[in-house]
XYZ file of C-alpha atoms in Angstrom:
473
model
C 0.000 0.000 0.000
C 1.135 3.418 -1.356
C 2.438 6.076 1.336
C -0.846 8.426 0.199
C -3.095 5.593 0.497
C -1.892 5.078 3.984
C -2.513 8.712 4.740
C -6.074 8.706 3.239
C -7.060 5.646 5.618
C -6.027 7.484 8.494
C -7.628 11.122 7.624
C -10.916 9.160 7.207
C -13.547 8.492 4.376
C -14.705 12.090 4.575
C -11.439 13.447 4.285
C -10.302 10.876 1.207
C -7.940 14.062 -0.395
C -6.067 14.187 3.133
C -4.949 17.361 4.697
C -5.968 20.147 2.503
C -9.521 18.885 3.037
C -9.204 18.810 6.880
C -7.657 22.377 6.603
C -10.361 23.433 4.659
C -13.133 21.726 6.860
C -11.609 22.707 9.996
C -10.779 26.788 8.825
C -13.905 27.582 7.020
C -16.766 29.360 8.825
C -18.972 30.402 6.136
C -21.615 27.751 7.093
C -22.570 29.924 10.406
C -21.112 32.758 9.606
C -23.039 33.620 6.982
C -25.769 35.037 9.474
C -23.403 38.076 9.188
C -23.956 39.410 5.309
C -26.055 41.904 6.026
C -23.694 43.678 8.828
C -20.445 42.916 6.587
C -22.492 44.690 3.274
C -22.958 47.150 5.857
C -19.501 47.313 6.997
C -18.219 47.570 3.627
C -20.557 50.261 2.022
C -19.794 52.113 4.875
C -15.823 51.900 4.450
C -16.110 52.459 0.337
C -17.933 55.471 1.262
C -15.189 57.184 3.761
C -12.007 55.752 1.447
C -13.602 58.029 -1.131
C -14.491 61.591 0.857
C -10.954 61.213 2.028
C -9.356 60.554 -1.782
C -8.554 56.742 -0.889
C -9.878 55.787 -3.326
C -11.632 57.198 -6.841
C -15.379 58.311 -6.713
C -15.853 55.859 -9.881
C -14.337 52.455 -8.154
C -16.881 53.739 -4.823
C -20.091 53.639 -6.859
C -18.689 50.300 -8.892
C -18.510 48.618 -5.348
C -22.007 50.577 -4.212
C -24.011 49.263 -6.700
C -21.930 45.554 -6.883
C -22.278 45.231 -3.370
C -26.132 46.264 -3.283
C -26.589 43.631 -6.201
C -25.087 41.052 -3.807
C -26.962 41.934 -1.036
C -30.068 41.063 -3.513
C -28.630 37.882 -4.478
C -27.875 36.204 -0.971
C -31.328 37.388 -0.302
C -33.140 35.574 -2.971
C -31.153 32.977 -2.404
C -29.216 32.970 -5.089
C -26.075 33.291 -4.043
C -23.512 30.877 -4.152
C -21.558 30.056 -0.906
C -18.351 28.470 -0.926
C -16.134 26.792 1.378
C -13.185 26.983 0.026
C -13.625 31.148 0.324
C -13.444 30.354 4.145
C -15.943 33.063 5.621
C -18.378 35.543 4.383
C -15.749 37.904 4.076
C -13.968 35.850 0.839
C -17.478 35.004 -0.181
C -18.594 38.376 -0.631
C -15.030 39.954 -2.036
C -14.957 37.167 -4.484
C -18.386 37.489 -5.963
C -17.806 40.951 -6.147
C -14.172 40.903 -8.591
C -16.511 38.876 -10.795
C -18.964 41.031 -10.914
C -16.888 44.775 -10.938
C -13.181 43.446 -11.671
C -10.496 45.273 -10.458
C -12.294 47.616 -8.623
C -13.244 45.427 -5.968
C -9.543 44.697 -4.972
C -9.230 48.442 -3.601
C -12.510 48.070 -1.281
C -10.237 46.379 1.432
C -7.515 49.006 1.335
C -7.114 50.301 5.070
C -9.121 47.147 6.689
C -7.920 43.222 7.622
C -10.332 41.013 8.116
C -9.760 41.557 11.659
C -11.642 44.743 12.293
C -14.015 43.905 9.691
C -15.579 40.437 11.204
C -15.050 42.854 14.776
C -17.791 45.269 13.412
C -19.898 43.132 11.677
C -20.231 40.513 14.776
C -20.735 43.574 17.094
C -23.705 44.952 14.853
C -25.112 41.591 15.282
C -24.936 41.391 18.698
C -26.246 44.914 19.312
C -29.402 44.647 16.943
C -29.765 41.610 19.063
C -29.445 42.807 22.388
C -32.258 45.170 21.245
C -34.018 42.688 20.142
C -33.818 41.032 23.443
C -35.129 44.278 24.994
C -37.710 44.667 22.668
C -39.359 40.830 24.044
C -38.388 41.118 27.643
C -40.470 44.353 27.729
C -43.398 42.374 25.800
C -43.175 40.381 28.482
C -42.977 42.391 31.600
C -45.707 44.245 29.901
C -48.098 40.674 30.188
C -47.137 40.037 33.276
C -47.938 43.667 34.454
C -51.118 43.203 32.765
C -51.986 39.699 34.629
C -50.332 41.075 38.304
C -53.198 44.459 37.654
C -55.530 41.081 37.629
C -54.711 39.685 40.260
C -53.574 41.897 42.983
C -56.056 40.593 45.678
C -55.998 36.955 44.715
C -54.483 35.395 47.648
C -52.237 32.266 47.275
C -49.003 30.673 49.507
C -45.667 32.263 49.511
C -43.120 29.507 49.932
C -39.952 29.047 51.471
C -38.235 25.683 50.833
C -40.958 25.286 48.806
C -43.469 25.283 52.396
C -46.002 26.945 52.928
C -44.708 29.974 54.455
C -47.395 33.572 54.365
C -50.128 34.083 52.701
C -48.994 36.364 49.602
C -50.737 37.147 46.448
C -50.852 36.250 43.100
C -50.306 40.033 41.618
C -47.065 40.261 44.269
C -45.547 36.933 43.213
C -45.976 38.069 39.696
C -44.463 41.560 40.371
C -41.596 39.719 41.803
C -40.314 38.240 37.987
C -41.482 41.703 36.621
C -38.272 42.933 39.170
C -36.341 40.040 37.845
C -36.917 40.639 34.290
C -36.688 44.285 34.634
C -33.264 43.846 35.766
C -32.597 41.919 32.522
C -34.142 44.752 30.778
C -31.187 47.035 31.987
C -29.003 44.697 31.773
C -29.740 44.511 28.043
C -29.617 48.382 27.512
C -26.829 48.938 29.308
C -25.074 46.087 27.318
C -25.969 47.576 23.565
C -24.300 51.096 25.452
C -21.472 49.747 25.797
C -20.913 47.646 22.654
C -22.127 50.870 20.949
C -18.179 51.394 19.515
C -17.199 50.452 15.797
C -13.493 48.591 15.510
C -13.968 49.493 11.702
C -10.228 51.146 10.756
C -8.514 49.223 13.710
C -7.043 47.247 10.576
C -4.910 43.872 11.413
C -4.148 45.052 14.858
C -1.848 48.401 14.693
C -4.562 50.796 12.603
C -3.381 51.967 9.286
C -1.192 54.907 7.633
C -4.286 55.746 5.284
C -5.918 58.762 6.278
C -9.036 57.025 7.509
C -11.939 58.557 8.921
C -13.191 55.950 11.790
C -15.925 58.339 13.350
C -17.381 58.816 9.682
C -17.783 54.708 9.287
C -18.732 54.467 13.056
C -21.672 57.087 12.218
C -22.932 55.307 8.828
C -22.997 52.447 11.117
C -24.611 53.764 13.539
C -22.030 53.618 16.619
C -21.927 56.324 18.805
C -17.907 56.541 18.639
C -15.216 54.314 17.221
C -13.201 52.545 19.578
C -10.325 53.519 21.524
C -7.498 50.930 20.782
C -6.634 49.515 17.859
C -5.834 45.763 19.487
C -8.652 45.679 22.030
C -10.612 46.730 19.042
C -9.826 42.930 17.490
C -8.700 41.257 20.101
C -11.518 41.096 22.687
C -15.068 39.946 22.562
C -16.215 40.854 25.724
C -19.756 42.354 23.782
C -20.234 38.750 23.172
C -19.727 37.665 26.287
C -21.926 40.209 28.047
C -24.539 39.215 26.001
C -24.073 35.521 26.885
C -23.960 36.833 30.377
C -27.785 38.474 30.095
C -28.544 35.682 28.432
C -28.052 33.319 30.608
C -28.984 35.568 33.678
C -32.671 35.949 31.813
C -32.754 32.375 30.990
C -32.001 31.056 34.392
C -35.106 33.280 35.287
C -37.329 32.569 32.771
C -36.443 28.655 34.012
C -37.451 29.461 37.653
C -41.028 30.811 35.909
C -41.370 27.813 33.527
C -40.252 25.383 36.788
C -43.429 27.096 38.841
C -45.393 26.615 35.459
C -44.325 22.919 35.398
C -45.474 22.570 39.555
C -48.363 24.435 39.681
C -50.262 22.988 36.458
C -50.353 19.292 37.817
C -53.568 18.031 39.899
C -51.733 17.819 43.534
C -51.466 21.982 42.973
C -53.606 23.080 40.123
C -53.208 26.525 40.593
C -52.771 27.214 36.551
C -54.110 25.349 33.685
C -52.181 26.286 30.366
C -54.390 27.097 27.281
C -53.693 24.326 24.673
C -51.525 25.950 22.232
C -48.900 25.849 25.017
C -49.462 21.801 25.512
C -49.187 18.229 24.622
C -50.835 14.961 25.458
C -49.734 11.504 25.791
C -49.539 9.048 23.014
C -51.382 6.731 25.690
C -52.492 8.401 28.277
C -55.814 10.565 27.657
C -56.036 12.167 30.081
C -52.729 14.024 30.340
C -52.196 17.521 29.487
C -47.765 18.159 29.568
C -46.351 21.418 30.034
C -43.988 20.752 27.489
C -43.267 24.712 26.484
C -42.215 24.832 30.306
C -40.064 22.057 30.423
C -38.174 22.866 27.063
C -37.706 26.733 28.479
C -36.553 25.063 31.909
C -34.165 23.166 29.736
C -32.931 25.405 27.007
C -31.281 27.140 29.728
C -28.570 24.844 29.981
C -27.925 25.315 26.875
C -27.663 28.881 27.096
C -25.083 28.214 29.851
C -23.078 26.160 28.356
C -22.421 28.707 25.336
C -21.662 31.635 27.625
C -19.079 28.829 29.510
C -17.742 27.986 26.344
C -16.855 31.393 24.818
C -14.753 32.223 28.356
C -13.194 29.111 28.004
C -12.257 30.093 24.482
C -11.071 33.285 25.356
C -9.413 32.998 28.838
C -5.843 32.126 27.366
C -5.825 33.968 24.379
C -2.545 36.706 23.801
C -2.775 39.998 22.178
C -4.648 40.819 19.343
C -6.107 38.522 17.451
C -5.666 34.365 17.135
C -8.040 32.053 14.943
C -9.921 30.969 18.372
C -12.435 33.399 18.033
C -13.922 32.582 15.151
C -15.281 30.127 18.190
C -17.212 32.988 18.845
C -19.946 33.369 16.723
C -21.639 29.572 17.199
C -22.350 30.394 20.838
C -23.650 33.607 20.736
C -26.134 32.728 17.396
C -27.481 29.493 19.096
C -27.973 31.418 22.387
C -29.501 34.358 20.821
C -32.081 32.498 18.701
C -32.686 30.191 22.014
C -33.451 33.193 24.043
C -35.541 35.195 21.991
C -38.034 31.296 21.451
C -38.194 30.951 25.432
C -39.073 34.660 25.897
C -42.102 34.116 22.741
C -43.072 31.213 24.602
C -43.163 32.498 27.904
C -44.890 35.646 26.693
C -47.388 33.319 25.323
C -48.046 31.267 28.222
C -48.483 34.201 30.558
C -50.835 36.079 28.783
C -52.707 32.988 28.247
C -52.775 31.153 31.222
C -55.609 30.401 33.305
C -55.861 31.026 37.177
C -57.396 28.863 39.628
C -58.183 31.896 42.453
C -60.174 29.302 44.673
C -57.401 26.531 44.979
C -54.990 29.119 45.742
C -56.971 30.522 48.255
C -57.535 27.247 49.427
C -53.785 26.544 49.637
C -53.156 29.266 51.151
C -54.658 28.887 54.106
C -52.159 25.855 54.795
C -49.456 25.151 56.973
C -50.273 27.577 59.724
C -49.473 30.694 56.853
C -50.989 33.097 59.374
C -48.088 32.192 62.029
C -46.229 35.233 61.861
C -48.964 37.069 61.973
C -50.482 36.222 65.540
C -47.034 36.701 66.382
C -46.611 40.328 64.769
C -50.510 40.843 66.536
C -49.087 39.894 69.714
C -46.053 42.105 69.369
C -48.176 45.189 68.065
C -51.212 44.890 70.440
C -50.339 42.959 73.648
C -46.699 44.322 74.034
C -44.676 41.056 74.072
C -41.150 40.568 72.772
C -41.043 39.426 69.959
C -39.185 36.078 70.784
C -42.055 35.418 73.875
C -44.547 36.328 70.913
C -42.972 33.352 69.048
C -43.441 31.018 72.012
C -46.665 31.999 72.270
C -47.460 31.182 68.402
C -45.877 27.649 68.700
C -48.082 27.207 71.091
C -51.368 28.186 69.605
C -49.873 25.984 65.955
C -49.561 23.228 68.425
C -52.888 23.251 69.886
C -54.733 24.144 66.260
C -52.591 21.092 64.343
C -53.713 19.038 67.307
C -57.346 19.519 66.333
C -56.705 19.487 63.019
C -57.823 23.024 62.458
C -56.317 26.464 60.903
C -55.646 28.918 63.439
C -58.261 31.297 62.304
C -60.761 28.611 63.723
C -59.693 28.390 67.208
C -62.140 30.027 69.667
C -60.898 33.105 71.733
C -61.417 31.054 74.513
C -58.676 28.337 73.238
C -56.530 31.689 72.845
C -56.501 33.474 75.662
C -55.754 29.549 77.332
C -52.513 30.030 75.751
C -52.497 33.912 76.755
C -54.663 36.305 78.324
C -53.942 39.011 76.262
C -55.072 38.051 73.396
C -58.454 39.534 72.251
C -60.894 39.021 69.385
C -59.013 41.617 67.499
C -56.426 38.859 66.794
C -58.901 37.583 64.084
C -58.361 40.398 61.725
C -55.082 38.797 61.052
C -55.779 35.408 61.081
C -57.206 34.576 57.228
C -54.967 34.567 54.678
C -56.974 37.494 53.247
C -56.379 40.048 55.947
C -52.508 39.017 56.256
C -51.922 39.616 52.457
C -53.822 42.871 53.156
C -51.459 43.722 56.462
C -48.201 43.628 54.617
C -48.597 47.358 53.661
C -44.878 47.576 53.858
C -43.046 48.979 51.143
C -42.747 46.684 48.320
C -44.865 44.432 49.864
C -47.987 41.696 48.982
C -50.847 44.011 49.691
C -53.061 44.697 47.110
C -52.961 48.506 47.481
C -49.117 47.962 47.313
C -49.007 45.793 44.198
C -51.062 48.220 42.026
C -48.898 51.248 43.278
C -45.779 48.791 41.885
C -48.094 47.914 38.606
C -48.568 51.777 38.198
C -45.147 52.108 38.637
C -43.605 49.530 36.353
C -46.046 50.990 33.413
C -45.021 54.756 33.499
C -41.459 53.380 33.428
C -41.782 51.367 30.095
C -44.061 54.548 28.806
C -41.052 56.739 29.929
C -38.182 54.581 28.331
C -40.177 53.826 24.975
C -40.892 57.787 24.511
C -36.628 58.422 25.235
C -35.994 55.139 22.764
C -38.045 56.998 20.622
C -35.812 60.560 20.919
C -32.701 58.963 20.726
C-alpha cells in the first residue's frame, strides 16, 4: 500500500484528499457565519464610502462597489447566491463574488481594513441589533405580566420558602416579583448595547493603518456612537459577546425558575394554573394528560444557554494579544444562544398572557401550613406588648394546639386563645385569614393589594417613559 493511500485511511472516508480537506473543513466558517452578510455589506458600504471623501480611493471604483455590493446583497437574499467553502468566511465570499462582478475595482474596497476589524464590526452589529431585540421581548413580556399582576392583585395564594407553605402572599405580588427580575434583565440589556455601541472598523490587522481614515465617519454610517479607543482591544476582545451571553443566561435562568413554577403548579396535587392548549401536549397513551412541554423545554434550554456563555470564556481565557483564529469560536455560541433566548421569551410571553388562574385553589392553599403564624405573632407584638421572641413562644403554642385539632388557626375560639395567653383579644382575628394578612403587609414593596397596584402603576409609566426616550434617541 502506497504512502498516500496510507494517509487517506487514516484522515478518514470524509477526508479521502487528506490534509488540505481537513484544513479546509476545519478553517472555514462560512456555514454559520453567513448570518453576518447583512452587517459585513454594511460594513463595507460604509468603508467604500469614507475611502472616497478622504481621496482613498476614486469616486468611480466607490459607486462600482455601491451598486456591486447592493446587487449582492439582492442575491444572498433571494437565495441565489452561491456560498463556498473553500472562500473560508463571508468575508472571501462576498469579495470574491464581487471581482466577478466589478473586476479590479473590488480589490481596492479592502484598502485600510484586515479582516480583523471587519468580522469585529460586523459581529458587534449583530450582537447589538440583538441585544435590542432582546429588549424589545423582555419588555413584551414584563408588559403581560404587568397586565396579569393588575388582575390579580387581591388573589391570595401561599408564599413559599423551601418550597413550604410559608405567608399568605398574592398572586399580583408573586408576579411583580419576575417583573423585578426581568426588569433587571431589561437594563441589563440596555446597558449592554451602550457599551458595545463602539465600531473597531479602521482598527485594521491590529496596529490601525497609515491611510488617512476617517473611523468616526464609518462608526456614524454604522450607527455607533464613537469608534473605539485601541486599535488591538478593538480585534482582540469579545467581551460584547460575552456580556450578552452573560444576560442571556442571567434571563434564561429566570425565565427557568417561571417555567419550573409553570411545570409545579399545572399538575392536579397543585392546580393553581391550567395552560391554554396551544402551550401543551398529550400523551400518546395516556388521555387524560395535558404536559407542560413549552415549560419544560424553556426550563431546559437554559442549559444550553449556559453552556455557550461557559464555552466562549473558556475560548477566550488564554488567548494573547490581538487577534488568534480561536475566536472565530465565537460566533456559534452567541447565534445558538440568541435564537434560544428570543423562542423561550415568545413562549413564555405566550403562556403568561394565556394562562388560566385557579383563584379558589390558591386561596384554598393558602390557608395551609399555619401561613398566618407570623402574623399572631406580629398581633401579639403590636397589640399585647410582648417581645417578639415570647410572641414566638406563644405562636408555637397556639400551631400546636390548632394542628392538634386538626384546624387552621383562624378557627380556634378566643377562649382556646386566651388559654394560651390572656392578652389576646378578638381583634387577633383580623389577622388570622390569609386574606387580611396579604392585606397587612402594607410595607413597602410588599404583597398588599394597594401595594401591588402602586408597583403595577409604577412599572407601566417606566416602560411609557423609556419607549418615549428610545423613541428621541
Amino acid at each position: 500500500m502506497s504512502e498516500h493511500k496510507t494517509s487517506n485511511q487514516m484522515w478518514g472516508g470524509r477526508f479521502a484528499s487528506g490534509p488540505a480537506a481537513i484544513m479546509e473543513a476545519i478553517n472555514a466558517s462560512i456555514g454559520f457565519d453567513r448570518k453576518l452578510y447583512a452587517q459585513d455589506i454594511a460594513g463595507s458600504q460604509a468603508h467604500a464610502q469614507m475611502l472616497a471623501e478622504k481621496g482613498i480611493i476614486s469616486a468611480e471604483d466607490q459607486s462600482k462597489i455601491a451598486h456591486g455590493l447592493n446587487t449582492i446583497l439582492s442575491e444572498i437574499e433571494a437565495g441565489t447566491f452561491t456560498f463556498s467553502t473553500r472562500l473560508e468566511d463571508i468575508h472571501m465570499n462576498v469579495e470574491a463574488r464581487l471581482a466577478e462582478l466589478i473586476g479590479p475595482a473590488a480589490g481596492r474596497l479592502h484598502t485600510a481594513r484586515s479582516r480583523n476589524d471587519q468580522v469585529a464590526v460586523d459581529f458587534r452589529l449583530w450582537v447589538k441589533a440583538e441585544t435590542r431585540k432582546v429588549a424589545a421581548a423582555l419588555t413584551r413580556l414584563i408588559e403581560v405580566l404587568l397586565a396579569r399582576a393588575e388582575e390579580h392583585a387581591a388573589t391570595v395564594m401561599p408564599g413559599f420558602t423551601h418550597l413550604q407553605t410559608a405567608q399568605p402572599v398574592t398572586y399580583g405580588h408573586h408576579l411583580m416579583a419576575y417583573v423585578e427580575m426581568f426588569g433587571r434583565d431589561l437594563s441589563r440589556a440596555r446597558d449592554a448595547a451602550e457599551r458595545m455601541d463602539e465600531s473597531p472598523l479602521g482598527a485594521a490587522a491590529l496596529a490601525g493603518t497609515g491611510f488617512p481614515i476617517d473611523r468616526h465617519m464609518t462608526a456614524a454610517a454604522l450607527g455607533f456612537r464613537e469608534p473605539t479607543r485601541n486599535s488591538i482591544d478593538s480585534v482582540s476582545d469579545r467581551d460584547f459577546a460575552l456580556e450578552f451571553l452573560a444576560l442571556a443566561a442571567i434571563c434564561a435562568t429566570h425565565l427557568s425558575r417561571m417555567a419550573e413554577e409553570i411545570v409545579i403548579w399545572s399538575t392536579p396535587q397543585f392546580g393553581f394554573v391550567r395552560l391554554s392548549d396551544g402551550f401543551s401536549t398529550g400523551s400518546s397513551i395516556m388521555p387524560q394528560k395535558k404536559n407542560p412541554d413549552a415549560a419544560e423545554l424553556i426550563r431546559a434550554k437554559t442549559g444550553r444557554i449556559n453552556g455557550h456563555l461557559v464555552a466562549l470564556l473558556t475560548v477566550m481565557k488564554g488567548l494573547p494579544l490581538a487577534y488568534s483564529k480561536d475566536m472565530q469560536e465565537d460566533k456559534e455560541a452567541v447565534f445558538d444562544a440568541a435564537e434560544t433566548l428570543e423562542l423561550a421569551l415568545a413562549a413564555m410571553t405566550g403562556m403568561m398572557g394565556d394562562l388560566t388562574v385557579n383563584a379558589a385553589a390558591m386561596k384554598r392553599a393558602a390557608g395551609s401550613g399555619f401561613s398566618t403564624a407570623t402574623d399572631l405573632a406580629d398581633w401579639l407584638v403590636r397589640e399585647a406588648g410582648l417581645p417578639f421572641r415570647d410572641a414566638h413562644h406563644v405562636t408555637g403554642r397556639a400551631v400546636a394546639l390548632a394542628e392538634g385539632q386538626g384546624k387552621a388557626l383562624e378557627k380556634l375560639s378566643i377562649e382556646e386563645l386566651k388559654s394560651i395567653h390572656p392578652a389576646i383579644t378578638d381583634g387577633v382575628y383580623s389577622v388570622l385569614s390569609p386574606v387580611n394578612s396579604a392585606k397587612s403587609r402594607t410595607s413597602f414593596g410588599g404583597t398588599a393589594p394597594a401595594e401591588v397596584r402602586r408597583q403595577v402603576r409604577y412599572w407601566k409609566k417606566r416602560l411609557e417613559r423609556d419607549a418615549r426616550r428610545g423613541k428621541t434617541r
